[in-house]
Coordinates of C-alpha atoms in Angstrom, one line a residue:
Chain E
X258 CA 28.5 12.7 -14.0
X259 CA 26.0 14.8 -12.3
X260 CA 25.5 16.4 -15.7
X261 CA 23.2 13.3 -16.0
X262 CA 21.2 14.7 -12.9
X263 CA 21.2 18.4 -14.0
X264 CA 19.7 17.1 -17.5
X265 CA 17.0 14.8 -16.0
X266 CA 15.8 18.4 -13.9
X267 CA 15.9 20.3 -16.9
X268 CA 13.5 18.3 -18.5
X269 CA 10.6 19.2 -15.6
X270 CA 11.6 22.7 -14.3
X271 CA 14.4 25.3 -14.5
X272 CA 17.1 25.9 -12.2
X273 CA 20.1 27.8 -12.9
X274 CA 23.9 26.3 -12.7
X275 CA 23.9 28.2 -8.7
X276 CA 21.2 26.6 -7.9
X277 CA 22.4 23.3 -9.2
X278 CA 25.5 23.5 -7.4
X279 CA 23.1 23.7 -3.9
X280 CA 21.4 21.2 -5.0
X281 CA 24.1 18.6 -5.6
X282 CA 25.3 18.9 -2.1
X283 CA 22.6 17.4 -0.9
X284 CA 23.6 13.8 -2.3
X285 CA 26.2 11.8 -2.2
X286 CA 27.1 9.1 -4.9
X287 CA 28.2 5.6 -4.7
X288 CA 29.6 3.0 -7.5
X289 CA 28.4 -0.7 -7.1
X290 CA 29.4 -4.1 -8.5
X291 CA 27.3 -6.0 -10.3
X292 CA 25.1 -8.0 -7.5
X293 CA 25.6 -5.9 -4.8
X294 CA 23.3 -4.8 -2.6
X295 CA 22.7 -1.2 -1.9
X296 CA 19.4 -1.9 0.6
X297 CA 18.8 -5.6 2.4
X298 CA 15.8 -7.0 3.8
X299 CA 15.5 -6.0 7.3
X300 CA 17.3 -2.7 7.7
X301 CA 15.9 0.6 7.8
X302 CA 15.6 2.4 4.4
X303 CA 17.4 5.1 4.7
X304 CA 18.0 6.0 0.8
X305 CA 16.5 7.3 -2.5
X306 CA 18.7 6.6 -5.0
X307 CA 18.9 7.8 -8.8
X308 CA 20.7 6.1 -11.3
X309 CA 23.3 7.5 -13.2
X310 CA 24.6 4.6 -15.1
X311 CA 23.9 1.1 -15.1
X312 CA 20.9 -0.9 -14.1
X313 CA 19.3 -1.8 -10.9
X314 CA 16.1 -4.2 -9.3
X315 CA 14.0 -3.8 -6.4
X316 CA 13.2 -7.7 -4.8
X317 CA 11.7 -9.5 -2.0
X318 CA 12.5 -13.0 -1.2
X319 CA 8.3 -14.9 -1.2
X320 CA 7.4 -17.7 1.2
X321 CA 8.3 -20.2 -1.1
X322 CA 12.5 -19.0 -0.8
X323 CA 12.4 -17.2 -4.7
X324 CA 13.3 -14.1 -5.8
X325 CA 10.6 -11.8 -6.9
X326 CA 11.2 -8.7 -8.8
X327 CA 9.3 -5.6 -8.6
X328 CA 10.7 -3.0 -10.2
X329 CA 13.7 -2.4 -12.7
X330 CA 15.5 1.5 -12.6
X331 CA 17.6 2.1 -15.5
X332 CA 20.0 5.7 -16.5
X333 CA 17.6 8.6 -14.5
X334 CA 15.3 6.4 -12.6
X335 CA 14.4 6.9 -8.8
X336 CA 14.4 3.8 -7.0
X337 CA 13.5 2.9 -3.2
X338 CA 11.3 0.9 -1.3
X339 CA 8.8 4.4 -0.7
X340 CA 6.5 3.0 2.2
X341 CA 9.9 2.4 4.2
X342 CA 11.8 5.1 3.4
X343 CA 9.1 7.7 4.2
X344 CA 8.5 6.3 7.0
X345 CA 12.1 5.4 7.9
X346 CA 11.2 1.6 9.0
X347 CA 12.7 -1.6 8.2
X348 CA 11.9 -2.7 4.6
X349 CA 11.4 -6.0 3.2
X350 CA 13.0 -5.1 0.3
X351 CA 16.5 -5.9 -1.2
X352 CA 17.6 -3.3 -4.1
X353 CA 20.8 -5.1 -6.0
X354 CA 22.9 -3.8 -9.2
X355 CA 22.2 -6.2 -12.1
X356 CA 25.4 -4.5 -14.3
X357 CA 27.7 -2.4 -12.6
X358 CA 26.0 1.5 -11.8
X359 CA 26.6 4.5 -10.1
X360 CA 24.1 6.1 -8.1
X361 CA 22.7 9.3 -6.6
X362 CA 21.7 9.2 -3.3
X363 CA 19.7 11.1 -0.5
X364 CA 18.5 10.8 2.4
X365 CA 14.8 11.1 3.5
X366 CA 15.7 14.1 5.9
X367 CA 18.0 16.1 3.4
X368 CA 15.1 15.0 0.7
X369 CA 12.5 16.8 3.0
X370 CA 15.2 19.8 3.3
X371 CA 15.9 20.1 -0.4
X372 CA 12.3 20.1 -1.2
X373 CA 11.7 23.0 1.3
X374 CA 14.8 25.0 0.2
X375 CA 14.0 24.7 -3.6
X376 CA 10.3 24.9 -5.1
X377 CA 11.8 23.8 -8.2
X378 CA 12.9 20.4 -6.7
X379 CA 9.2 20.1 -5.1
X380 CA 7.9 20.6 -8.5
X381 CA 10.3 18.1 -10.0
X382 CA 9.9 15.5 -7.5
X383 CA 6.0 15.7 -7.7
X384 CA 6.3 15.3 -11.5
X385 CA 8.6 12.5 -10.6
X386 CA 6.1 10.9 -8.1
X387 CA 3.1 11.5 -10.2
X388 CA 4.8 9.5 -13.3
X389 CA 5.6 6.8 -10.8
X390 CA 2.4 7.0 -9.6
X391 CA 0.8 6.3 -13.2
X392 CA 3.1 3.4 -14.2
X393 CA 2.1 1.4 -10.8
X394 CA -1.2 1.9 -11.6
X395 CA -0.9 0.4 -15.5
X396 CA 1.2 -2.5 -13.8
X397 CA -1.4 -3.4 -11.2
X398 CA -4.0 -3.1 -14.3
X399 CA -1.6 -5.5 -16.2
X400 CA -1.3 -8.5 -13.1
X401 CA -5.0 -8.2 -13.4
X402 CA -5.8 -8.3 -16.9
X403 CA -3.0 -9.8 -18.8
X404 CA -1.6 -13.3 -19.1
X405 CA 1.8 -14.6 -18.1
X406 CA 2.2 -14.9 -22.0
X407 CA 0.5 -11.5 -22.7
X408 CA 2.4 -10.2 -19.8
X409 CA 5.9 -10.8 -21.5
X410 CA 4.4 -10.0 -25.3
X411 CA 3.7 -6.6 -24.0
X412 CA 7.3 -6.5 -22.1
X413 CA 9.1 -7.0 -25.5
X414 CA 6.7 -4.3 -26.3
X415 CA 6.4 -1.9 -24.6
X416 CA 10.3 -2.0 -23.1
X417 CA 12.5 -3.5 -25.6
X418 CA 15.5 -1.8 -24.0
X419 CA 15.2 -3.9 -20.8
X420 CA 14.3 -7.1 -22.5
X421 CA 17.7 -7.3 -24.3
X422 CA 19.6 -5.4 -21.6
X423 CA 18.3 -7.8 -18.5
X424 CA 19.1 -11.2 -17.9
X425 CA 16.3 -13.7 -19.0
X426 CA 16.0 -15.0 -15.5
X427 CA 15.2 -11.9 -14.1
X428 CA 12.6 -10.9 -16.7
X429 CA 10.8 -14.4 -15.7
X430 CA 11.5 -13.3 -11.9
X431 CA 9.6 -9.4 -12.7
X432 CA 6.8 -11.3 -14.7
X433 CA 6.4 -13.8 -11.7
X434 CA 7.3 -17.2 -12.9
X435 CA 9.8 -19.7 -13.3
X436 CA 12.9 -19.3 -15.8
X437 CA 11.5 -22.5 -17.5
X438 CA 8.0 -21.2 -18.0
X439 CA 9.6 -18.3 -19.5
X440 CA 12.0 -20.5 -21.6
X441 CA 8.9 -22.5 -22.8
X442 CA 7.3 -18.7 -24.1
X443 CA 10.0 -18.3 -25.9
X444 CA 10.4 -21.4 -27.6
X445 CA 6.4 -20.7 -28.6
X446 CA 7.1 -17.3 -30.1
X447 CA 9.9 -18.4 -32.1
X448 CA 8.4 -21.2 -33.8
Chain S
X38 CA -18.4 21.3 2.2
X39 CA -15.3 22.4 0.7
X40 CA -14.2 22.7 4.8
X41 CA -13.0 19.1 4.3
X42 CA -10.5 20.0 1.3
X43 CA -9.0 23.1 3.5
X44 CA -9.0 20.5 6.2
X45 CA -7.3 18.2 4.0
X46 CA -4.9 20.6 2.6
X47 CA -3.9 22.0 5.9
X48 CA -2.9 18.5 7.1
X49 CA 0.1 18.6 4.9
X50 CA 0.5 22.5 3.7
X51 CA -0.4 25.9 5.0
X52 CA -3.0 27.9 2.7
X53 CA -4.7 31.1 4.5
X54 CA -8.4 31.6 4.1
X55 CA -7.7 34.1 1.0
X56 CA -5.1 31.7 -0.5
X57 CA -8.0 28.7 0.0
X58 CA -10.9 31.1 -1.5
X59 CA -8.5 31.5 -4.8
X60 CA -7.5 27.7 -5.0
X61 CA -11.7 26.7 -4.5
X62 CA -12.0 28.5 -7.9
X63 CA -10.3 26.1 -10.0
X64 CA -12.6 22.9 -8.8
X65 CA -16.2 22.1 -9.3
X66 CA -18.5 19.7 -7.5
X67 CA -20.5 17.4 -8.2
X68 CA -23.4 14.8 -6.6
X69 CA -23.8 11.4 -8.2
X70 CA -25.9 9.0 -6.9
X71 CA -25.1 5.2 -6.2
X72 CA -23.9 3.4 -9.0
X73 CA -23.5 6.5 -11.1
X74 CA -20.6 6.5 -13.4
X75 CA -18.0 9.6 -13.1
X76 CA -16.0 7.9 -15.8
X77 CA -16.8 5.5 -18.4
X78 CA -14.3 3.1 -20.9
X79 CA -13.4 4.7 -24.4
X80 CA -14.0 8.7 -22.6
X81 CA -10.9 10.9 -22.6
X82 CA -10.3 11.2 -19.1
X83 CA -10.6 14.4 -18.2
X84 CA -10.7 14.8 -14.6
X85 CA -8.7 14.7 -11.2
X86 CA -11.8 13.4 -8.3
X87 CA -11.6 14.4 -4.3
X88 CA -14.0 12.3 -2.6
X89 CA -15.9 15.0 0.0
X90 CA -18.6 12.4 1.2
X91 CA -19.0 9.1 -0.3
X92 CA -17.5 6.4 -1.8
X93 CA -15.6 5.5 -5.4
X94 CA -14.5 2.9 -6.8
X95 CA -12.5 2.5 -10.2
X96 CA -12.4 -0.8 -12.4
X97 CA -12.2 -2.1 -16.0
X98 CA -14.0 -4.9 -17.4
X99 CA -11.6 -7.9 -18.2
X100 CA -11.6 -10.0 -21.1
X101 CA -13.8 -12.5 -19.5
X102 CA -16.4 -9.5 -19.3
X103 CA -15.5 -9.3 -15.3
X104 CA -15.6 -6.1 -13.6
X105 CA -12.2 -6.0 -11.8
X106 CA -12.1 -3.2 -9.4
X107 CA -8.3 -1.5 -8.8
X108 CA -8.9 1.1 -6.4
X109 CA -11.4 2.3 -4.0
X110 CA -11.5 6.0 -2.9
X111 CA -13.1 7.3 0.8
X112 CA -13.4 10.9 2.2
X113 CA -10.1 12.8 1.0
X114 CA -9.2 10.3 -1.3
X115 CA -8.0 11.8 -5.0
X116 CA -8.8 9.2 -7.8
X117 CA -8.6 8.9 -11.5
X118 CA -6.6 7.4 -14.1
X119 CA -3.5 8.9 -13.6
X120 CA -2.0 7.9 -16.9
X121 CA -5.0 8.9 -19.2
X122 CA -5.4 12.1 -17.2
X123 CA -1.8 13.5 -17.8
X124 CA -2.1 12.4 -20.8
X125 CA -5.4 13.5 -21.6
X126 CA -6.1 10.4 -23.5
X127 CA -8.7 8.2 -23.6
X128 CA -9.1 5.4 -20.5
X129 CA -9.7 1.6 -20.2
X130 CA -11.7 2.2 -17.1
X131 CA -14.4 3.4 -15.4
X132 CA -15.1 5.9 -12.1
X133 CA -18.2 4.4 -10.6
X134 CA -19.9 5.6 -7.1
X135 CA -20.4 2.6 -4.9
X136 CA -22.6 5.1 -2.3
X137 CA -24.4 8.4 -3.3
X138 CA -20.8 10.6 -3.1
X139 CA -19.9 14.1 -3.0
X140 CA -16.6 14.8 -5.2
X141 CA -14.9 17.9 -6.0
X142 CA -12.9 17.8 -9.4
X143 CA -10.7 19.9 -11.6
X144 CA -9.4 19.5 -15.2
X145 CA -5.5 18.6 -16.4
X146 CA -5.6 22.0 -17.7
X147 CA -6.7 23.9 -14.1
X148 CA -4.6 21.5 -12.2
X149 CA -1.2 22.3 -14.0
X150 CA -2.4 26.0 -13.7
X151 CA -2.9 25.5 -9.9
X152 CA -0.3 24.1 -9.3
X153 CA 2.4 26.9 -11.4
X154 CA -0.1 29.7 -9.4
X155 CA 0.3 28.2 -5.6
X156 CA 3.4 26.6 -4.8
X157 CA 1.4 25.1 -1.9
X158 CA -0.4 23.5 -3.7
X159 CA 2.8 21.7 -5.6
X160 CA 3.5 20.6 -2.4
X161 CA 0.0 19.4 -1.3
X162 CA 0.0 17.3 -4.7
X163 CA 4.1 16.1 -4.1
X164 CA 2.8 15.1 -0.6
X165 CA -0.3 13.2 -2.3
X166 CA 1.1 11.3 -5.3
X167 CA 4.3 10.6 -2.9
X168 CA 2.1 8.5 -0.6
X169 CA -0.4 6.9 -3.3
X170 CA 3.0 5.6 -5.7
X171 CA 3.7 4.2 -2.0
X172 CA 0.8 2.6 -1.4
X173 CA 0.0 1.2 -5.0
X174 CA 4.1 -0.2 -4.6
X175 CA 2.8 -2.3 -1.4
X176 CA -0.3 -3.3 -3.4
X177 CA 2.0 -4.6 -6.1
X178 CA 3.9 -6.5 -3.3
X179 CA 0.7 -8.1 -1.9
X180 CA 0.0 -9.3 -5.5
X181 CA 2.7 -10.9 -5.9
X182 CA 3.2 -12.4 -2.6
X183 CA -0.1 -13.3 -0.8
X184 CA -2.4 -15.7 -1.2
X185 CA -6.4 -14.8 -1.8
X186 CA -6.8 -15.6 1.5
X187 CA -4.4 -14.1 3.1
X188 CA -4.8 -11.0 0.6
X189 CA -8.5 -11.2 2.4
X190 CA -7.4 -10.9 6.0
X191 CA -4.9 -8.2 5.1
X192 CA -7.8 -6.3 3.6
X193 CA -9.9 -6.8 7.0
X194 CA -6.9 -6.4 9.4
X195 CA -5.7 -3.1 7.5
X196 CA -9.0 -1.3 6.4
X197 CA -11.9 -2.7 8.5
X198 CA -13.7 0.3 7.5
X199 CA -13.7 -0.8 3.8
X200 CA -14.6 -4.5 4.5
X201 CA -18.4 -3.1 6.6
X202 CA -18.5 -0.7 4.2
X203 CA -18.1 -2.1 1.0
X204 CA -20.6 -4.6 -0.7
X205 CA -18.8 -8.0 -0.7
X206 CA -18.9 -8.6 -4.3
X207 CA -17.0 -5.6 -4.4
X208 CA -14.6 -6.5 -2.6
X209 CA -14.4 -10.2 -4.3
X210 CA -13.6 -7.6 -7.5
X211 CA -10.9 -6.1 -5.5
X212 CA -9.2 -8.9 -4.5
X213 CA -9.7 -10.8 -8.2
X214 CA -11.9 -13.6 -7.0
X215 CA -16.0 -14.8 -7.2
X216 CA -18.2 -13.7 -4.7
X217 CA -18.5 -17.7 -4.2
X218 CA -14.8 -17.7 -3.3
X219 CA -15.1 -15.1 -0.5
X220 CA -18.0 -16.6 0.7
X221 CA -16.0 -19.9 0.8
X222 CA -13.3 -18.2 2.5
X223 CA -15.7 -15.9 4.8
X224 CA -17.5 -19.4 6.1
X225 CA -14.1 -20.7 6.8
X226 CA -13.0 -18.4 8.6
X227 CA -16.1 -18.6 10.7
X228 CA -15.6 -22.1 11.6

């Protein structure tokens, strides 16, 4: 399983099958069922996780009671709430399997040690950060500049993978509106 | 003036005078005067921005032929866009000074360089995209879950120094609303 891991490193920098076996020790791994929660609003975020298999969402619950979706992390993905975990404080975040996964996790201290221990895992977790970094950007340049419609045209797009894989109700929760509004899209496009 | 990058630097990595003397080789500087453009829509983007004195801000003009500004960028603030710069394509937006600034800058090319060279400075740069993907996370948050006014007294409760400092249709173009709406809001809040 953490073949997956050793594969994902591989891609950024090069680290022999010693070093790998170091670096594994450092996480642990955890299976969840679909809709369970591996970080609740409220508690201190304690974890970075990286996905293995299956499919997970980063959520906060607005004023007005609903669900809104941040952030999807699919097979290789880092996931977390950042602000909270680097800080270790409370977060406001929930992170919840949407199909059955198994994770990777760390925590921020053995992060900070593995980073120090390894150069090659400070290179591949600035590569990491730096991709991250980039697609928050597009995204914030996307709530700005596309429309709700536009928004989801570009989603089918851009990410076809997740548009088929993820239930339609959470795609309408990521783009920010109501499962109906979404429906309504649809019903557009199609005809 | 390059005191305030070692100062910078040494904040989250050590880098002795020699080391810092070698690193200062692979950046240039450059003045620009208020309202001068550092970057402009269509150009490949082709550099990383430290802001030594000054102040940046980056936007792209919308469909409606509105500047919306994404980011601003104060003393020790890196800025570009990221995604263009990695990938050395060409950007949607433009760099603009929003005071006569001071700004050291390096190509994609000398960064990756700098970076294989000075494991420091892998570090320095984990250490710095780590903290912006944070912030532009939170940013995505506040889209989603604040209102414009609220979004407004965030912005004044978290960086009065931007708020005096920044002209206030600048920071209507921040927050995605007419200078007549902050004014609205601003007269409100008076009362």
């Amino acid at each position: 399983m953490s073949e997956i891991f050793k594969k994902h490193i591989s891609k950024f920098v090069q680290v022999s099958d010693d070093e790998f076996e170091e670096i594994k020790k450092f996480f642990d791994s955890k299976k969840v069922v679909k809709k369970e929660n591996l970080l609740e609003e409220g508690e201190i975020c304690r974890h970075h996780y990286f996905v293995l298999t299956g499919l997970l969402r980063k959520f906060f619950i607005n004023e007005k009671g609903i669900e809104q979706t941040t952030e999807f992390a699919i097979e290789t993905w880092w996931i977390t709430d950042n602000f909270a975990y680097e800080n270790q404080i409370s977060t406001e975040f929930y992170i919840q399997a949407v199909e059955k996964s198994t994770v990777l996790y760390i925590t921020q201290e053995k992060q900070e040690k593995l980073l120090e221990e390894f150069p090659a895992m400070e290179r591949y977790f600035r590569f990491v950060y730096q991709r991250a970094y980039a697609a928050a950007q597009k995204r914030i340049q996307f709530l700005f500049s596309l429309s709700k419609e536009e928004f989801y045209l570009q989603a089918i797009r851009n990410h076809p993978e997740f548009v088929q894989r993820v239930p339609q109700y959470l795609i309408a929760s990521y783009l920010g509106f109501t499962p109906e509004y979404l429906s309504e899209i649809r019903k557009r496009l199609l005809s």
